Coordinates of C-alpha atoms and ligand atoms in Angstrom, one line a residue:
X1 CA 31.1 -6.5 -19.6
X2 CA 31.1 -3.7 -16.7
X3 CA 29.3 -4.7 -14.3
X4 CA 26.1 -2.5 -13.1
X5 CA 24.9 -3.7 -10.0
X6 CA 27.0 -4.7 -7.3
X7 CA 26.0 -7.1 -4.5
X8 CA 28.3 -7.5 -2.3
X9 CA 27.3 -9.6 1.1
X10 CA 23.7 -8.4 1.6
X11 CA 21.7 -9.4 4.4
X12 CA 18.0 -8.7 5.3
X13 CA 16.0 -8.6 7.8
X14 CA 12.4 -8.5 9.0
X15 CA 12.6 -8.1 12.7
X16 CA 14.3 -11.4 13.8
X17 CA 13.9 -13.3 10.8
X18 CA 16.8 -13.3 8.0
X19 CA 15.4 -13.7 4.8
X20 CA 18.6 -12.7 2.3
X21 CA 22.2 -14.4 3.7
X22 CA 25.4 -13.3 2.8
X23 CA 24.0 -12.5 -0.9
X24 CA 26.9 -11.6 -3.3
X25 CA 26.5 -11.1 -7.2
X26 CA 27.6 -8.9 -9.6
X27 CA 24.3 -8.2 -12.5
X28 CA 26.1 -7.1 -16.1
X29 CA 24.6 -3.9 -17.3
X30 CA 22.5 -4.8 -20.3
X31 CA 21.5 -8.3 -19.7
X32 CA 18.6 -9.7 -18.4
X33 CA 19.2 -10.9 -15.5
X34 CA 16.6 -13.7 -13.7
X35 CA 15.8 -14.6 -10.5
X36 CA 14.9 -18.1 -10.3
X37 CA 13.8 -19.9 -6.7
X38 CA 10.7 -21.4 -4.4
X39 CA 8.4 -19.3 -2.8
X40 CA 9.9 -17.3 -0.1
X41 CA 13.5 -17.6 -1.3
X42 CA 13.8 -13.9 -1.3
X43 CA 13.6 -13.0 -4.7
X44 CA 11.3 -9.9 -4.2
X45 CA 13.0 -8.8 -0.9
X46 CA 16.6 -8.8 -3.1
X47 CA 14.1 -6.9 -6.0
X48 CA 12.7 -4.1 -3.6
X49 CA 16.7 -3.8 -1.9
X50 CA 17.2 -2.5 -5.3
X51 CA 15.3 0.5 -5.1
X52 CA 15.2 0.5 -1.6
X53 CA 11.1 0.1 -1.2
X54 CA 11.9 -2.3 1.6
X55 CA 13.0 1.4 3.9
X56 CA 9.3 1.5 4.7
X57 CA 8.5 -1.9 6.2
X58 CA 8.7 -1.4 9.9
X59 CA 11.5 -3.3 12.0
X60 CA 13.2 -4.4 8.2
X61 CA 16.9 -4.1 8.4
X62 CA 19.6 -4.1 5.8
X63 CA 23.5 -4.8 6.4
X64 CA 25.9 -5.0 3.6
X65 CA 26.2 -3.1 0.4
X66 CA 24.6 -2.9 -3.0
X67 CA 26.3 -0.7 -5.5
X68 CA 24.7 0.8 -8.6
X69 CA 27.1 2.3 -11.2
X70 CA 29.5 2.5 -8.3
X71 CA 27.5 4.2 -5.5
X72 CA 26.4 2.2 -2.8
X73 CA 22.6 2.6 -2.4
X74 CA 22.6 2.5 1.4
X75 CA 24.8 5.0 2.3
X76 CA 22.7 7.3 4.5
X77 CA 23.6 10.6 1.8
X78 CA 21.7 9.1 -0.9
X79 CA 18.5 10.9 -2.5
X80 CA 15.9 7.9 -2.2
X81 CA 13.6 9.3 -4.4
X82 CA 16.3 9.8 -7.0
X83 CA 17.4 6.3 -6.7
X84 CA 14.0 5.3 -7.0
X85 CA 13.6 7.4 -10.5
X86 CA 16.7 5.2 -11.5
X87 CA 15.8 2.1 -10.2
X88 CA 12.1 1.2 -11.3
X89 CA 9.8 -1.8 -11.0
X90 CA 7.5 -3.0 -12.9
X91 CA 4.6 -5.2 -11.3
X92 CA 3.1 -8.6 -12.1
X93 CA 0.0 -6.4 -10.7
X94 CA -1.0 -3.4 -12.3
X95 CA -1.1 -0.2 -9.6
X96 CA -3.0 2.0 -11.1
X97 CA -3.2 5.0 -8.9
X98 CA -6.7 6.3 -7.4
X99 CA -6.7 9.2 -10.4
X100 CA -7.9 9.3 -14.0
X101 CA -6.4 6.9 -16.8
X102 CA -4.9 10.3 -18.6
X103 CA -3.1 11.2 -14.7
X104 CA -1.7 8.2 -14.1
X105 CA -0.2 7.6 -17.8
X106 CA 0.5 11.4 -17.2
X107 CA 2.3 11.2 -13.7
X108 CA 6.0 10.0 -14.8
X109 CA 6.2 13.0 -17.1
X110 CA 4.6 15.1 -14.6
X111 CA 6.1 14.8 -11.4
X112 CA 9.8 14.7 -12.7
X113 CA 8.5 18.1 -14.8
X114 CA 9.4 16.7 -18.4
X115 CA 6.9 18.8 -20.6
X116 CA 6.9 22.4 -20.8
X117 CA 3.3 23.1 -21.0
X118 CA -0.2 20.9 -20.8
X119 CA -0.3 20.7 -24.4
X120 CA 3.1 18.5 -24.4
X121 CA 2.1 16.3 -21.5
X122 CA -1.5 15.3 -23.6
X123 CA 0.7 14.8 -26.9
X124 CA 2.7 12.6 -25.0
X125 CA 0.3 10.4 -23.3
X126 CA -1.6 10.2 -26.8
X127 CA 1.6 9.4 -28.2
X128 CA 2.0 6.5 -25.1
X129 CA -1.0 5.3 -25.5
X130 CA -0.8 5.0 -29.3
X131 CA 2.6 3.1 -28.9
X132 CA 1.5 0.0 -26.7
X133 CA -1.7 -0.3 -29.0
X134 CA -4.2 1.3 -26.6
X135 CA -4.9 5.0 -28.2
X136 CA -8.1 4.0 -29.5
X137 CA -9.3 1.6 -27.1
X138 CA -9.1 4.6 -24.3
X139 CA -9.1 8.0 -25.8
X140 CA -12.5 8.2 -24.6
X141 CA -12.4 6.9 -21.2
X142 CA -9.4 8.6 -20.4
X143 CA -11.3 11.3 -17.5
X144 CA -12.6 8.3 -16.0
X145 CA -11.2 6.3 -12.7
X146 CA -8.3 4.4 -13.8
X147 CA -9.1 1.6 -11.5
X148 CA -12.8 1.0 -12.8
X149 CA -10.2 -0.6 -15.9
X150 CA -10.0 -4.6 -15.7
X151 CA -6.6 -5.5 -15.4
X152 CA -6.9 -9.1 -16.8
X153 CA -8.5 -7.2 -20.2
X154 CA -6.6 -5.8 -23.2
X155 CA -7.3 -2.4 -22.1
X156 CA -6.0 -0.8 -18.3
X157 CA -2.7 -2.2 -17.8
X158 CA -0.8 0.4 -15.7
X159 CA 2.6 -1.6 -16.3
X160 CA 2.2 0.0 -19.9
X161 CA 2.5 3.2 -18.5
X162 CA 5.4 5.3 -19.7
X163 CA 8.4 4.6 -17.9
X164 CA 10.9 6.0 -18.0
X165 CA 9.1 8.7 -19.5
X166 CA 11.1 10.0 -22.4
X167 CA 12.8 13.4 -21.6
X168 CA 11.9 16.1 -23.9
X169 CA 12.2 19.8 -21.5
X170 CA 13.4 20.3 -18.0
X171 CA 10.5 22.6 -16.6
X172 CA 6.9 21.7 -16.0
X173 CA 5.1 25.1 -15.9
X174 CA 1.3 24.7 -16.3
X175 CA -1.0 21.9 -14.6
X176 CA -2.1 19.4 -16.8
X177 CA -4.7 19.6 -18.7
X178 CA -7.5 17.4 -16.9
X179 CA -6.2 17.5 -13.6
X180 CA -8.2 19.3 -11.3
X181 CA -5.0 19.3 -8.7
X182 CA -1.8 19.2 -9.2
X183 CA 0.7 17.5 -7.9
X184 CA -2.5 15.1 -6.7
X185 CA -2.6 15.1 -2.8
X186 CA -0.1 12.8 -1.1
X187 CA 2.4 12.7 -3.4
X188 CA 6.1 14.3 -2.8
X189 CA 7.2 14.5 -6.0
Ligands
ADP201 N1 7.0 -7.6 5.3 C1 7.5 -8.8 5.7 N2 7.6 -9.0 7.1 C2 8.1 -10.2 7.5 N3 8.6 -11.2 6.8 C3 8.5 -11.0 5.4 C4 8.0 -9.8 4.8 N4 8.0 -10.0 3.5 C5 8.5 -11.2 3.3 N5 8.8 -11.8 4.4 C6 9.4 -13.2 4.5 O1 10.7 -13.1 3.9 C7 10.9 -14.3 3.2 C8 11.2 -14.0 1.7 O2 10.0 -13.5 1.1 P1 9.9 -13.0 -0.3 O3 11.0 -12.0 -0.6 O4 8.5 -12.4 -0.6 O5 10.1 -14.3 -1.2 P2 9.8 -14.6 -2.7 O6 9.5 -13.4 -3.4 O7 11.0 -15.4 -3.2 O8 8.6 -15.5 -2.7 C9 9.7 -15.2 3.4 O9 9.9 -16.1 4.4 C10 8.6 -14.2 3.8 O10 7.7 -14.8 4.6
MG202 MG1 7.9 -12.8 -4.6

């Protein structure tokens, strides 16, 4: 079974403190693949090493590699944001961005310019939404905050988001539909 992530001697750091030693494991490429430990084991410090979300904690420190499909994931010529496209994460927590329910079920999509027109983008969150069971709960809520949604509720989990969005074109030409900016503020797609 070919192996898809590759951990070989990992250490981390926060400042002084070591919180991953010497970790080395190889994780099979279709499998799940669990983490299993006491509370401040490391399991989420290994998790965000896999994408590399760890970068922006101040004073952390990796040494050793990971390698994903072959490529190690810290060597300093890697795109980070394409890793991160790659590598995704899905929350115990919902994250719903400060946006509408349609941009932030639209943003996968969006940012990595999937859908050739506005029209596309809406077919494919209605098309989302209709898949995890939640079309007709939301289709009339979606121009409202997406944080105003309760997250214990059936309705307003952001984990159900699209993701990977599923590629249909490679250009992104007109804003979508209900956003009144585009790409919203902040973001670097
Ligand atoms: N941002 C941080 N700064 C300093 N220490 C941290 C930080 N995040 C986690 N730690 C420490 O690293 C260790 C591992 O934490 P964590 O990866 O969250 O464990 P787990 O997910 O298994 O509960 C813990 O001792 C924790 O206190
Ligand atoms: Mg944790």
């Amino acid at each position: 079974m070919a192996t898809k992530i590759d951990v070989r001697r990992f250490n981390f750091y926060y400042g002084d403190f070591q919180a991953l030693k010497d970790v080395t494991l190889e994780i099979p490429e279709r499998k799940i693949t669990a983490l299993i430990g006491p509370s401040g084991c490391g399991k989420t410090t290994f998790l965000r090493a896999l994408n590399r979300m760890n970068d922006r904690i101040k004073g952390a420190r990796p040494v050793g590699d990971i390698l994903i499909d072959g490529q190690n994931i810290y060597d300093p010529r890697i795109d980070v944001v394409d890793l991160r496209r790659r590598v995704g994460m899905v929350f115990q927590r919902p994250n719903p961005f400060p946006q509408s329910v349609f941009d932030n079920v639209a943003f996968g999509p969006a940012v990595l310019g999937l859908m050739r027109n506005a029209g596309e983008l809406a077919a494919r969150v209605e098309e989302s939404l209709i898949e995890v069971g939640l079309w007709d709960e939301i289709k009339d809520a979606l121009d409202g905050p997406a944080q105003a949604l309760n997250p214990g509720s059936s309705s307003g989990s952001a984990s159900r988001a699209p993701w990977p969005p599923s590629p249909r074109s490679s250009s992104w030409m007109s804003p979508a539909r209900r956003s009144t900016r585009w790409p919203p503020s902040g973001s670097k797609p």
